[in-house]
Tab-separated table of C-alpha atoms and ligand atoms in Angstrom:
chain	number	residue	atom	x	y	z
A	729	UNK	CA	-21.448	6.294	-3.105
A	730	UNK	CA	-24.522	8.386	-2.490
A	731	UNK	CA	-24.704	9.509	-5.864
A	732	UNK	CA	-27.793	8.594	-8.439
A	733	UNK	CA	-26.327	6.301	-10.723
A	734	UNK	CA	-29.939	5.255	-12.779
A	735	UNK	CA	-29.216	5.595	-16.157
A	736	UNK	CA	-25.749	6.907	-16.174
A	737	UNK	CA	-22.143	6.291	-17.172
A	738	UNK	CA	-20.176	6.222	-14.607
A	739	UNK	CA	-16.504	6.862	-15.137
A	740	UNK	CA	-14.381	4.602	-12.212
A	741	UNK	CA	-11.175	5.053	-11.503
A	742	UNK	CA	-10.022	1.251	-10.047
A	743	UNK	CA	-6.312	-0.098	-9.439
A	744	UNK	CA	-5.821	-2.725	-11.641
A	745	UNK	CA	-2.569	-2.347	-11.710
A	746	UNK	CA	-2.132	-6.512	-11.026
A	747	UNK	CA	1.141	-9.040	-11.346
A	748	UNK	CA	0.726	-10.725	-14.855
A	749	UNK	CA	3.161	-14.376	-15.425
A	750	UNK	CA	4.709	-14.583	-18.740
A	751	UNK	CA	1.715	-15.214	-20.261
A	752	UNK	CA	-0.079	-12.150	-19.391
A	753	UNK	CA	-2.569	-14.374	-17.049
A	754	UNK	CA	-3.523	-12.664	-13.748
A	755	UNK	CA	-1.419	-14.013	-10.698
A	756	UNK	CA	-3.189	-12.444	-8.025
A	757	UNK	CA	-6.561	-10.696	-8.772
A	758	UNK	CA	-7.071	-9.401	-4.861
A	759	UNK	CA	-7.289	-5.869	-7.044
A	760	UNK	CA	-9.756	-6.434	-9.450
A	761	UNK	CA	-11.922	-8.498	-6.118
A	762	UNK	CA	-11.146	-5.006	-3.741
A	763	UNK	CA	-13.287	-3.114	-6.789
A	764	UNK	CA	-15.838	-5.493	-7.074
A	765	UNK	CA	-18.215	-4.160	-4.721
A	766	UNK	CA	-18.000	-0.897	-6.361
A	767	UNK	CA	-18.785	-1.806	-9.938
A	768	UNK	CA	-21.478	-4.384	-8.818
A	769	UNK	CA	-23.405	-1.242	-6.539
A	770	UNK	CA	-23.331	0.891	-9.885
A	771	UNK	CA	-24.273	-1.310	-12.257
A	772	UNK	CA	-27.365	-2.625	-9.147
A	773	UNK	CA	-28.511	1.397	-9.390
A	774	UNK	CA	-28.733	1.166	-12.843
A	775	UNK	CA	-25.764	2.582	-13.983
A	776	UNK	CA	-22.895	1.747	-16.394
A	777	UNK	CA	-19.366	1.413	-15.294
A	778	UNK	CA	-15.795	3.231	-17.668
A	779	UNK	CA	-13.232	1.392	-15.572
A	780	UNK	CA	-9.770	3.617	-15.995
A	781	UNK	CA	-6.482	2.396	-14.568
A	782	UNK	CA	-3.125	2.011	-15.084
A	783	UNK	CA	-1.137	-0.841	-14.788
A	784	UNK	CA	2.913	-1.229	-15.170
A	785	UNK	CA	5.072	1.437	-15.906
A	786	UNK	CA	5.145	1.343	-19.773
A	787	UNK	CA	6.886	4.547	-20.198
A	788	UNK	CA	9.845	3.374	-18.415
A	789	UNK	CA	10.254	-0.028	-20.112
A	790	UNK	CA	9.378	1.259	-23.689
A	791	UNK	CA	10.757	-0.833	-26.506
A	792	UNK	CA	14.121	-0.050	-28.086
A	793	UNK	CA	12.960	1.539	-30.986
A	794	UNK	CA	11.291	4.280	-27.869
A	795	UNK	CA	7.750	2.958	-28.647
A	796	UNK	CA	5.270	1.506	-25.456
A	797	UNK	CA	4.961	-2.507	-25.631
A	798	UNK	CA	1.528	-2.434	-25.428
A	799	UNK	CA	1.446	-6.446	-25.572
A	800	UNK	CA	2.604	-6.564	-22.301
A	801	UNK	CA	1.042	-3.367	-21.003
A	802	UNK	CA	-2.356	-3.610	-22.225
A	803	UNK	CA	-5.223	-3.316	-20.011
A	804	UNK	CA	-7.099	-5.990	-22.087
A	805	UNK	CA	-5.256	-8.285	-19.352
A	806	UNK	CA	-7.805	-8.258	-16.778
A	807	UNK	CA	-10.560	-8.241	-18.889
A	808	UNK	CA	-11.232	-11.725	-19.235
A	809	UNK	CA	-10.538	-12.147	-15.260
A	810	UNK	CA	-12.902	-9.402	-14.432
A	811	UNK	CA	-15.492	-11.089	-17.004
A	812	UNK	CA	-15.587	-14.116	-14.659
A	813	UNK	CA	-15.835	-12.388	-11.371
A	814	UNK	CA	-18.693	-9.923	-12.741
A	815	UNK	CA	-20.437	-13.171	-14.164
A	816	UNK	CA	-20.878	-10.980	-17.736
A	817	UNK	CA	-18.882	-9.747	-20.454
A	818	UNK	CA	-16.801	-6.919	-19.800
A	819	UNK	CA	-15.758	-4.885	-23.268
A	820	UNK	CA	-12.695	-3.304	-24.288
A	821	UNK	CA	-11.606	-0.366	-25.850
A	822	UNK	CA	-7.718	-0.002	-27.260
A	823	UNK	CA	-7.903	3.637	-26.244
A	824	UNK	CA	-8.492	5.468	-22.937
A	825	UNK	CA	-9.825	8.344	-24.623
A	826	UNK	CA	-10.118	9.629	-28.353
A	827	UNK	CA	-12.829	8.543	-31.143
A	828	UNK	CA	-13.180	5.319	-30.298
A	829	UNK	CA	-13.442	5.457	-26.596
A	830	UNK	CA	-16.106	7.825	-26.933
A	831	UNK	CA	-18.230	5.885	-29.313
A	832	UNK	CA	-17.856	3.086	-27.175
A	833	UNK	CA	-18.843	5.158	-24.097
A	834	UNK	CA	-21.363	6.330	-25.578
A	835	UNK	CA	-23.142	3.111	-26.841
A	836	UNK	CA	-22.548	1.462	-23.062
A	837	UNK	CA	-26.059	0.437	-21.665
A	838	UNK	CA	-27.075	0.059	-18.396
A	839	UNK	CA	-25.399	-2.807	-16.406
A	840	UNK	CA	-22.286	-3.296	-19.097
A	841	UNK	CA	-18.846	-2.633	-18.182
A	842	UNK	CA	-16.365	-1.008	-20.728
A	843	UNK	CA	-12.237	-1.047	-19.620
A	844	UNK	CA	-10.315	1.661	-21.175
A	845	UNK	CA	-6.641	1.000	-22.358
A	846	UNK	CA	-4.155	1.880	-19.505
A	847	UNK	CA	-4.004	5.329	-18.582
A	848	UNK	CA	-0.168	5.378	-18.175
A	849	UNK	CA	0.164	4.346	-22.432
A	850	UNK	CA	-0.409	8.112	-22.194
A	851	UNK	CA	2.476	10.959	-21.767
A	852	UNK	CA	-0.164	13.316	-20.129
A	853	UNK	CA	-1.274	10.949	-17.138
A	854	UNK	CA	1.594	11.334	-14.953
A	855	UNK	CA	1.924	15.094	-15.493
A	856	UNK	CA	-2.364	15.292	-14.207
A	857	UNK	CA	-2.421	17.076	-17.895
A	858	UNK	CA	-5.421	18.841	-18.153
A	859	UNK	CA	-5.963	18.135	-21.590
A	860	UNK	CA	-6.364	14.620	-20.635
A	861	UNK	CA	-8.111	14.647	-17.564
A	862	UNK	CA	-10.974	16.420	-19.878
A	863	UNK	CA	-10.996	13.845	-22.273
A	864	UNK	CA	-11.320	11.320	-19.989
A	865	UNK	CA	-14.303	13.396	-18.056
A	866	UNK	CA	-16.304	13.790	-21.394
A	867	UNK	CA	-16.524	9.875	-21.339
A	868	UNK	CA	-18.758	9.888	-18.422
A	869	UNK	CA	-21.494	11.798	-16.376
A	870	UNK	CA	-20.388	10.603	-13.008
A	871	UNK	CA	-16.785	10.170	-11.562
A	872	UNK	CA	-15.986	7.592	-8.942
A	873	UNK	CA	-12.521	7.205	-7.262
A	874	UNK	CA	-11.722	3.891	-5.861
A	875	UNK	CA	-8.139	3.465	-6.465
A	876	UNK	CA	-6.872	4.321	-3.498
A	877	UNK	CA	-3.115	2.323	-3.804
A	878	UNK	CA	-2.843	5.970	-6.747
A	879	UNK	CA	-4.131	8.429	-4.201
A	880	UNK	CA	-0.860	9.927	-2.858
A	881	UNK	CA	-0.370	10.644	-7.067
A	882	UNK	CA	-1.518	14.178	-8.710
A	883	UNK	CA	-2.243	12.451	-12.404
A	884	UNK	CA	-4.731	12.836	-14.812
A	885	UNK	CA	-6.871	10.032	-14.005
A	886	UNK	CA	-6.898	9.893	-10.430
A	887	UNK	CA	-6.856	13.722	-9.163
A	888	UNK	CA	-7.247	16.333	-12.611
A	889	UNK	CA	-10.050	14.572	-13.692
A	890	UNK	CA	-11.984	15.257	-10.823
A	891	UNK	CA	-12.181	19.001	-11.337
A	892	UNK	CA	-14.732	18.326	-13.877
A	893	UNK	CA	-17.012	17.021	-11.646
A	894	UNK	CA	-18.921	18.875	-9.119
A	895	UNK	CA	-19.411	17.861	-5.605
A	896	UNK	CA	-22.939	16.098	-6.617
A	897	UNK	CA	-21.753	14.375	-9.205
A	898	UNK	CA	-18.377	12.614	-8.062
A	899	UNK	CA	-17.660	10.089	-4.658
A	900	UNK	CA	-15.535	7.783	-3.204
A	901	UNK	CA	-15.434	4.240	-4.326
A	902	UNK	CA	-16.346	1.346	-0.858
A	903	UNK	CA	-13.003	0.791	-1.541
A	904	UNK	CA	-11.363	4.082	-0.845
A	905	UNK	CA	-13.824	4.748	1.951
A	906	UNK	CA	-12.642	1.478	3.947
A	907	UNK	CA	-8.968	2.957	3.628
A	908	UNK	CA	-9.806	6.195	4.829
A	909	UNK	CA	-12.289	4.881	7.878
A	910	UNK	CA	-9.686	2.542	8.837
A	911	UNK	CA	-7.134	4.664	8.723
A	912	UNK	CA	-9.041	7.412	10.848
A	913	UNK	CA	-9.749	4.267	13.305
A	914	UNK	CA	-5.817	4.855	14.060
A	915	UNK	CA	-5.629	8.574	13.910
A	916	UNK	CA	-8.552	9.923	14.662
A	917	UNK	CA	-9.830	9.071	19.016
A	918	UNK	CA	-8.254	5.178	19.254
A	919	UNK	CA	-8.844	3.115	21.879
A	920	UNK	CA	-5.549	3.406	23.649
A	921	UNK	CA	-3.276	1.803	24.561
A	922	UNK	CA	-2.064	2.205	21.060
A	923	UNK	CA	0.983	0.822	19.842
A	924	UNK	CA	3.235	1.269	16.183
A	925	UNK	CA	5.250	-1.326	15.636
A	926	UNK	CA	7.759	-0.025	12.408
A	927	UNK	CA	9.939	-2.290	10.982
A	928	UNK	CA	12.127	-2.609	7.629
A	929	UNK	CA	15.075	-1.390	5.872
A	930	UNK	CA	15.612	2.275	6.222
A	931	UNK	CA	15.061	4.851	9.199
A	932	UNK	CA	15.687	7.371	5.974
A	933	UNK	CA	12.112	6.379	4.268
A	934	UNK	CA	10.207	6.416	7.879
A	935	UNK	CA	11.248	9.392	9.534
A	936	UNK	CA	8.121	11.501	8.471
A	937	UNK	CA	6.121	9.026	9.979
A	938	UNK	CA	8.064	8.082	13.038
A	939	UNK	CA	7.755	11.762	14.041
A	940	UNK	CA	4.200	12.037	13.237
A	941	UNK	CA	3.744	8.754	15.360
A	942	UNK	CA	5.491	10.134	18.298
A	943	UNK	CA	3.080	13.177	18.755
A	944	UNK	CA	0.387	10.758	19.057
A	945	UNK	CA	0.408	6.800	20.193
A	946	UNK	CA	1.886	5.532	23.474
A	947	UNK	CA	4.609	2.966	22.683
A	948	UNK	CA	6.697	2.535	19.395
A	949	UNK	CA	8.381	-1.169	18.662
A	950	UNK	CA	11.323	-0.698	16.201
A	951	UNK	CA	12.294	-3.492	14.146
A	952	UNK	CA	14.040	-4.349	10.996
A	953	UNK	CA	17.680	-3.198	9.714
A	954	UNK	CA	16.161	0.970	10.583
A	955	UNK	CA	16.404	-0.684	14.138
A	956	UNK	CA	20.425	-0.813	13.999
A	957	UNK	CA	20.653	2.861	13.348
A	958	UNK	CA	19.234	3.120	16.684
A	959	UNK	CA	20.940	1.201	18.662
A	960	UNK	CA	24.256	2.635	17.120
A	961	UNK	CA	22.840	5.767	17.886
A	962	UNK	CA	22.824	4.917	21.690
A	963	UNK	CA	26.483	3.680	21.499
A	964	UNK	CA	25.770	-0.126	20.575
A	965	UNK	CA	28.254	-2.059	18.932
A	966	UNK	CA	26.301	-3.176	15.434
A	967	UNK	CA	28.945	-5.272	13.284
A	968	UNK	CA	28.325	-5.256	9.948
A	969	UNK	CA	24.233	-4.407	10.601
A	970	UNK	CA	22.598	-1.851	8.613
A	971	UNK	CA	23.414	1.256	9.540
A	972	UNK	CA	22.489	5.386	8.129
A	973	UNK	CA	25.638	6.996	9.757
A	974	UNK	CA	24.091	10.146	8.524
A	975	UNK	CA	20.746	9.626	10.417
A	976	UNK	CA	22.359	8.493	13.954
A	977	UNK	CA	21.720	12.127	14.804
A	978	UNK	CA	18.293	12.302	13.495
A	979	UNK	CA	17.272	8.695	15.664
A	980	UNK	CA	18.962	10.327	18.863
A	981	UNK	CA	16.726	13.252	18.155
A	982	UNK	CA	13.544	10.974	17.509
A	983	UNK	CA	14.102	9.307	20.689
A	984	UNK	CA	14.731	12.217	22.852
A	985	UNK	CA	11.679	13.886	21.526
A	986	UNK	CA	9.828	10.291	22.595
A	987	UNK	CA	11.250	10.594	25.479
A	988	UNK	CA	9.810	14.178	26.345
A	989	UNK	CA	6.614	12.646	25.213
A	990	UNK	CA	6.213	10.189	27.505
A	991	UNK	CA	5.991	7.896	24.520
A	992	UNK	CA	7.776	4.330	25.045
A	993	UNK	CA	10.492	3.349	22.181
A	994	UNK	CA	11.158	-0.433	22.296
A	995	UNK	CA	14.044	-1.583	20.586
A	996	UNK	CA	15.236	-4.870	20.019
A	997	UNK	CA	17.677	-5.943	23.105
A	998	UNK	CA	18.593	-8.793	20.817
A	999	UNK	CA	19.130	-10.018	17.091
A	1000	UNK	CA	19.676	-13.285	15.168
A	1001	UNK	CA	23.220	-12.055	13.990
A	1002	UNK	CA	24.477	-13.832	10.777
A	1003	UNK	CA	27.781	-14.110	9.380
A	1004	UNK	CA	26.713	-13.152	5.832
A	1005	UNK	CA	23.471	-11.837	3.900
A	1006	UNK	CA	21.903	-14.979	2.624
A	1007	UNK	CA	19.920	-17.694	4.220
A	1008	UNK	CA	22.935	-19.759	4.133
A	1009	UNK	CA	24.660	-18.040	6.572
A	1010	UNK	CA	25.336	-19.388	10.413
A	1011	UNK	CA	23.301	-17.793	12.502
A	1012	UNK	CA	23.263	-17.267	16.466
A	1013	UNK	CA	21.215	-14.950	18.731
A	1014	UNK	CA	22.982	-12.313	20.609
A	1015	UNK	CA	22.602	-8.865	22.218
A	1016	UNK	CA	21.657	-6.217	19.866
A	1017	UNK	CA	24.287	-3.438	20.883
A	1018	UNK	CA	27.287	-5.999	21.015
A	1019	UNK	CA	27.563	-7.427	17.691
A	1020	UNK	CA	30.706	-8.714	16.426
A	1021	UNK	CA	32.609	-7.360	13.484
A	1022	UNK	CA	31.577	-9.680	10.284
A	1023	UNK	CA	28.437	-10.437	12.206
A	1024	UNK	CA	25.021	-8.684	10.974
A	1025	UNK	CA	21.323	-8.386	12.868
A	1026	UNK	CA	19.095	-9.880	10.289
A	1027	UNK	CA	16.225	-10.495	12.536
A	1028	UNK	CA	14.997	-9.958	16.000
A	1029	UNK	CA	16.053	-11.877	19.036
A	1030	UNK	CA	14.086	-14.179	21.222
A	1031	UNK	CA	13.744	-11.964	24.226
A	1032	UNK	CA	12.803	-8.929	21.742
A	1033	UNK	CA	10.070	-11.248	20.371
A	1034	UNK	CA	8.790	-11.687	23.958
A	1035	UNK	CA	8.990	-8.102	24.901
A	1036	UNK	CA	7.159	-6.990	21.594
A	1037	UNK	CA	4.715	-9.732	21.316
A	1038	UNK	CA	4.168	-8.365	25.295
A	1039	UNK	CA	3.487	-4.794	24.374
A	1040	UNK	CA	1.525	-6.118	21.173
A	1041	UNK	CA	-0.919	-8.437	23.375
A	1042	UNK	CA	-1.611	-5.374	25.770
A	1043	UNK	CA	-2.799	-2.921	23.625
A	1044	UNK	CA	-5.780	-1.483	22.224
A	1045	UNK	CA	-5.202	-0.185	18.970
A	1046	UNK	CA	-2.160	-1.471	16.617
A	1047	UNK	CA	-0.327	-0.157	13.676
A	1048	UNK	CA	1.942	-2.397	11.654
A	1049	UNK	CA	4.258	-0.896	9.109
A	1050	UNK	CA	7.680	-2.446	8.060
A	1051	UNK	CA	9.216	-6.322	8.241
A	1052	UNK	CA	11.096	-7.190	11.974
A	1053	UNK	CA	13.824	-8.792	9.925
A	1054	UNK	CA	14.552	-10.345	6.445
A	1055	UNK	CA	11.696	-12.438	6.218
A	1056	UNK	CA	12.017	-12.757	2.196
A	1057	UNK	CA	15.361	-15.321	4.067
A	1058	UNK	CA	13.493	-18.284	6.085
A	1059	UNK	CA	16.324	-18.241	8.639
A	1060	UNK	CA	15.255	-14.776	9.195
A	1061	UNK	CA	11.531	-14.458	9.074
A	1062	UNK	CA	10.439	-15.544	12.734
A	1063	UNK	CA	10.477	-12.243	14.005
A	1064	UNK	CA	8.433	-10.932	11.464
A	1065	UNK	CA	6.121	-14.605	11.959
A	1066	UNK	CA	6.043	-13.859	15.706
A	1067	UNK	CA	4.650	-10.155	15.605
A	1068	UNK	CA	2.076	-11.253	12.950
A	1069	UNK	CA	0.557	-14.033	15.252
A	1070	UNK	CA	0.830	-11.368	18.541
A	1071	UNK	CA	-0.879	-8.884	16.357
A	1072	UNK	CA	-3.442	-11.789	15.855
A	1073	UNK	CA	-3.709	-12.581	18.631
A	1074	UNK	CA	-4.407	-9.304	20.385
A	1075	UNK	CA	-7.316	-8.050	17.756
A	1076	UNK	CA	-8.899	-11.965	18.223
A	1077	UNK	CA	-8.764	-10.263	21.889
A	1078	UNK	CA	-10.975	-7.032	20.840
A	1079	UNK	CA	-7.473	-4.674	19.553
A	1080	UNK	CA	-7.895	-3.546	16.323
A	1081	UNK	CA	-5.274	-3.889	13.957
A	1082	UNK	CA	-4.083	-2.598	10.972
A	1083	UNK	CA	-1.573	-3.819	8.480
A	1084	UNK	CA	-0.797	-0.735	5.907
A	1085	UNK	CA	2.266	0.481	3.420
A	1086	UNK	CA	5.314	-1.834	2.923
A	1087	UNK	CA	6.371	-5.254	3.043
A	1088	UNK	CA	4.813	-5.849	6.203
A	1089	UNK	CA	1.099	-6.723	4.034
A	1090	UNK	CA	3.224	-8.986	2.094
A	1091	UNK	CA	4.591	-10.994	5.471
A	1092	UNK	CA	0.653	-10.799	7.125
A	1093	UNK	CA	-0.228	-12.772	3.159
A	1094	UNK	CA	2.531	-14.905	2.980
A	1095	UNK	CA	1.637	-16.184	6.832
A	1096	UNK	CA	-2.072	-16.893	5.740
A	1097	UNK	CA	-3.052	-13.918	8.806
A	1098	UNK	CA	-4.685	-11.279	6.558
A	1099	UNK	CA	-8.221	-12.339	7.807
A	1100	UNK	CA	-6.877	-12.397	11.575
A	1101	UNK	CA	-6.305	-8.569	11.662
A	1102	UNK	CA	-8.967	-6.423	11.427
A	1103	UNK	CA	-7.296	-4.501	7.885
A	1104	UNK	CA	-5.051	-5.088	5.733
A	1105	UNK	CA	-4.370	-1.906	3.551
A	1106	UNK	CA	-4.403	-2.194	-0.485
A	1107	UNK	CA	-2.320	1.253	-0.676
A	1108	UNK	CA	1.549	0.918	0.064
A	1109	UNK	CA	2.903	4.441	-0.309
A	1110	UNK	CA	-0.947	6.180	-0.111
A	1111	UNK	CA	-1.209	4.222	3.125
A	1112	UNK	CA	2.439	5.365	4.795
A	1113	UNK	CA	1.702	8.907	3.290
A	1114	UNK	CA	-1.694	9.200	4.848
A	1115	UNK	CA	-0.675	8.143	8.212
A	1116	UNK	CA	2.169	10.566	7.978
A	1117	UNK	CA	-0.763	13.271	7.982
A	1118	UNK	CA	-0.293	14.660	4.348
A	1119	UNK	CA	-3.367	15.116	2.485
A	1120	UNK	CA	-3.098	12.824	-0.591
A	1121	UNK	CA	-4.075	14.811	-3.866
A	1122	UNK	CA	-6.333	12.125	-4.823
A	1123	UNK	CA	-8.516	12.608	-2.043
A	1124	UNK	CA	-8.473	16.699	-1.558
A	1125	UNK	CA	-9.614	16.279	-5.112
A	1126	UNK	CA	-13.127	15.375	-4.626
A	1127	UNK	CA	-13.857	17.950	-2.087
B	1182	AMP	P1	10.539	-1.606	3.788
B	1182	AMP	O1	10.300	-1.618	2.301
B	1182	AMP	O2	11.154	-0.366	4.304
B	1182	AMP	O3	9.331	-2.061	4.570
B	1182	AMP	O4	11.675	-2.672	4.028
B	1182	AMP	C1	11.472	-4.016	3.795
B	1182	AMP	C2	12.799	-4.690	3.570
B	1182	AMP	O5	13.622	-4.531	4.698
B	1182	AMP	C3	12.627	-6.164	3.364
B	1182	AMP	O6	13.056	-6.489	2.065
B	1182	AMP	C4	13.518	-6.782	4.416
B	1182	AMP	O7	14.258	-7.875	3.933
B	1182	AMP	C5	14.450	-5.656	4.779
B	1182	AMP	N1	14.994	-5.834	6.142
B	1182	AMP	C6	14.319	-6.042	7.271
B	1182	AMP	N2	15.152	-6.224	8.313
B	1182	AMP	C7	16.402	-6.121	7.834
B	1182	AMP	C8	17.684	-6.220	8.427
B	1182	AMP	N3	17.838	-6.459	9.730
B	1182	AMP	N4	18.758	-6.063	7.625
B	1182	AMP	C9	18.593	-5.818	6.302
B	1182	AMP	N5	17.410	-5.713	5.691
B	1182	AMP	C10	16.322	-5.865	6.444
């Protein structure tokens, strides 16, 4: 954000991409808030802010006749909640680029804000068309990327568009710089020791990261159904748990190469088993790798809620990805409530903590413990792909 923004339009790419009721209001706004300090520093410098994002997927719910419902896809939206935040009155333009948009852009002022339609109401934004990304680029003399939560995506507005900038005149939003610095808290020197606890459904939508993780913290708590594939893996008797049959060899494999590591893999040593899927269902706690036929782990176990929290309150640095259970079920979310309140805990003790990618933001919210860690990430996927190591196109982009 070192760039001089007197006097200039200032193209921003933000996530709005927000839950709407039936009535189109905003439910939660923590998007349009996470931007705020962005817009507010531009329009301080003297600039003028073309806020670009997308928000649905319009293309895949088009109406029967193959057209977009813009009624329910329409950026216009957020405009009224954004108004009130900002304190002024944002504008609106029906189009993200074309005639209008550029009239529009081009009669902004200093300190006014101008939202373009969604970016997605377009076939080209997906593909990173070029045609598109130069459209939008003509509508400002300054690009700023903020949405980080589209950063792992090559499209027009977040990644294309930036090749018409040169170094000087594009940045990072504060937004996308917290990600990245708190990310690089975990990867980059941590204060050790430094523990990943990994939780949810599938071992099949982790492994990437569980093998970057193992080249580089000191203990790994496994959690959640991906758990079961584990312990099966090891010989365990798992009932009717989740299991990948075709991934047992992949988990041996993860946790011999842990092994060779020196890197410690705690599993749960015991489960709240239920007789069903639902929060109906009777429940008991038993060892993890002796689990009845009929019988399924749905959360962890008392002891492996003392050993984890254990781990959790003696280490330095802490990365929390993935649910320890079904939490969505109340039966079933006091694993999940116990590792938030460890994880708490420790960074109220000096760890730092961070909550990124997955459900396992939505559990830290739901508790009321987002302000107890040190940061919670905005970017689901971005934040699981950037810990996995891959450069996210959205980033390489403004180099
Ligand atoms: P993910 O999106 O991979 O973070 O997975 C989150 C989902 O995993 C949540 O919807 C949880 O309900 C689900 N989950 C966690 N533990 C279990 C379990 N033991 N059995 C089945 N599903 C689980």
């Amino acid at each position: 954000m070192n760039l001089n923004f007197n006097g200039k339009k200032v193209l921003v790419r933000v996530d709005f991409n927000v839950p709407l009721d039936s009535h189109y209001q905003v439910t939660d706004d923590t998007r349009i808030r996470g931007a705020l300090p962005t817009i507010q520093h531009i329009l301080e410098k003297g600039g003028s802010c073309i806020l670009m994002s997308h928000l649905g997927r319009p293309m895949k719910k088009t109406k029967e006749d193959g057209s977009i419902d813009v009624e329910k896809f329409t950026l216009r939206h957020v405009v009224n909640r954004l108004s009130e935040l900002l304190g002024i009155d944002v504008q609106f333009c029906p189009e993200t680029t074309g005639e209008k948009a550029q009239e529009m852009a081009q009669k902004l002022q200093p300190g006014e804000v101008l939202v373009l339609e969604n970016t997605r109401f377009n076939a080209g934004e997906k593909k990173g068309d070029e045609a598109l990304a130069k459209a939008m680029a003509k509508l400002g003399d300054l690009y700023v990327n903020d949405a980080f939560g589209t950063a792992h995506r090559a499209h027009a507005s977040t990644t294309t568009v930036a090749q018409y900038f040169d170094a000087s005149s594009k940045s990072f939003g504060y937004l996308m710089q917290k990600e990245i610095e708190n990310a690089n808290k975990v990867l980059n020197q941590p204060e050790r020791p430094l523990t990943a606890i990994i939780g949810g459904a599938k071992v099949s939508d982790k492994i990437l990261l569980l093998e970057k993780l193992i080249d580089f913290v000191n203990t790994i708590i496994i959690g959640g159904g991906m758990a079961y594939t584990f312990i099966k893996s090891q010989g365990g008797q798992i009932g009717n748990s989740l299991v990948e049959d075709d991934r047992l060899d992949l988990a041996q494999e993860l946790l011999k190469k842990a092994e060779a590591k020196g890197v410690t893999i705690l599993l749960p040593t015991d489960s709240i088993i239920a007789d069903q899927f639902s929060n109906e269902a009777s429940f008991k706690n038993e060892d993890s790798n002796s689990i009845e036929e009929g019988w399924m782990g749905l959360d962890i176990g008392e002891k492996a809620r003392a050993d984890f929290s254990q781990a959790i309150q003696s280490s330095k640095t802490l990365l929390w990805n993935g649910p320890m259970g079904v939490f969505e079920m109340e039966n079933f979310a006091q694993g999940t409530k116990t590792i938030a309140e460890a994880v708490a805990a420790a960074t109220s003790d000096g760890a730092f903590s961070l909550v990124g990618g997955g459900d396992s933001v939505a559990a830290v919210n739901q508790m009321g413990l987002a302000e107890k860690v040190s940061y919670v990430s905005t970017g689901g996927g971005a934040m699981l792909e950037f810990l996995e190591g891959k450069e996210l196109p959205g980033i390489a982009a403004m180099k």
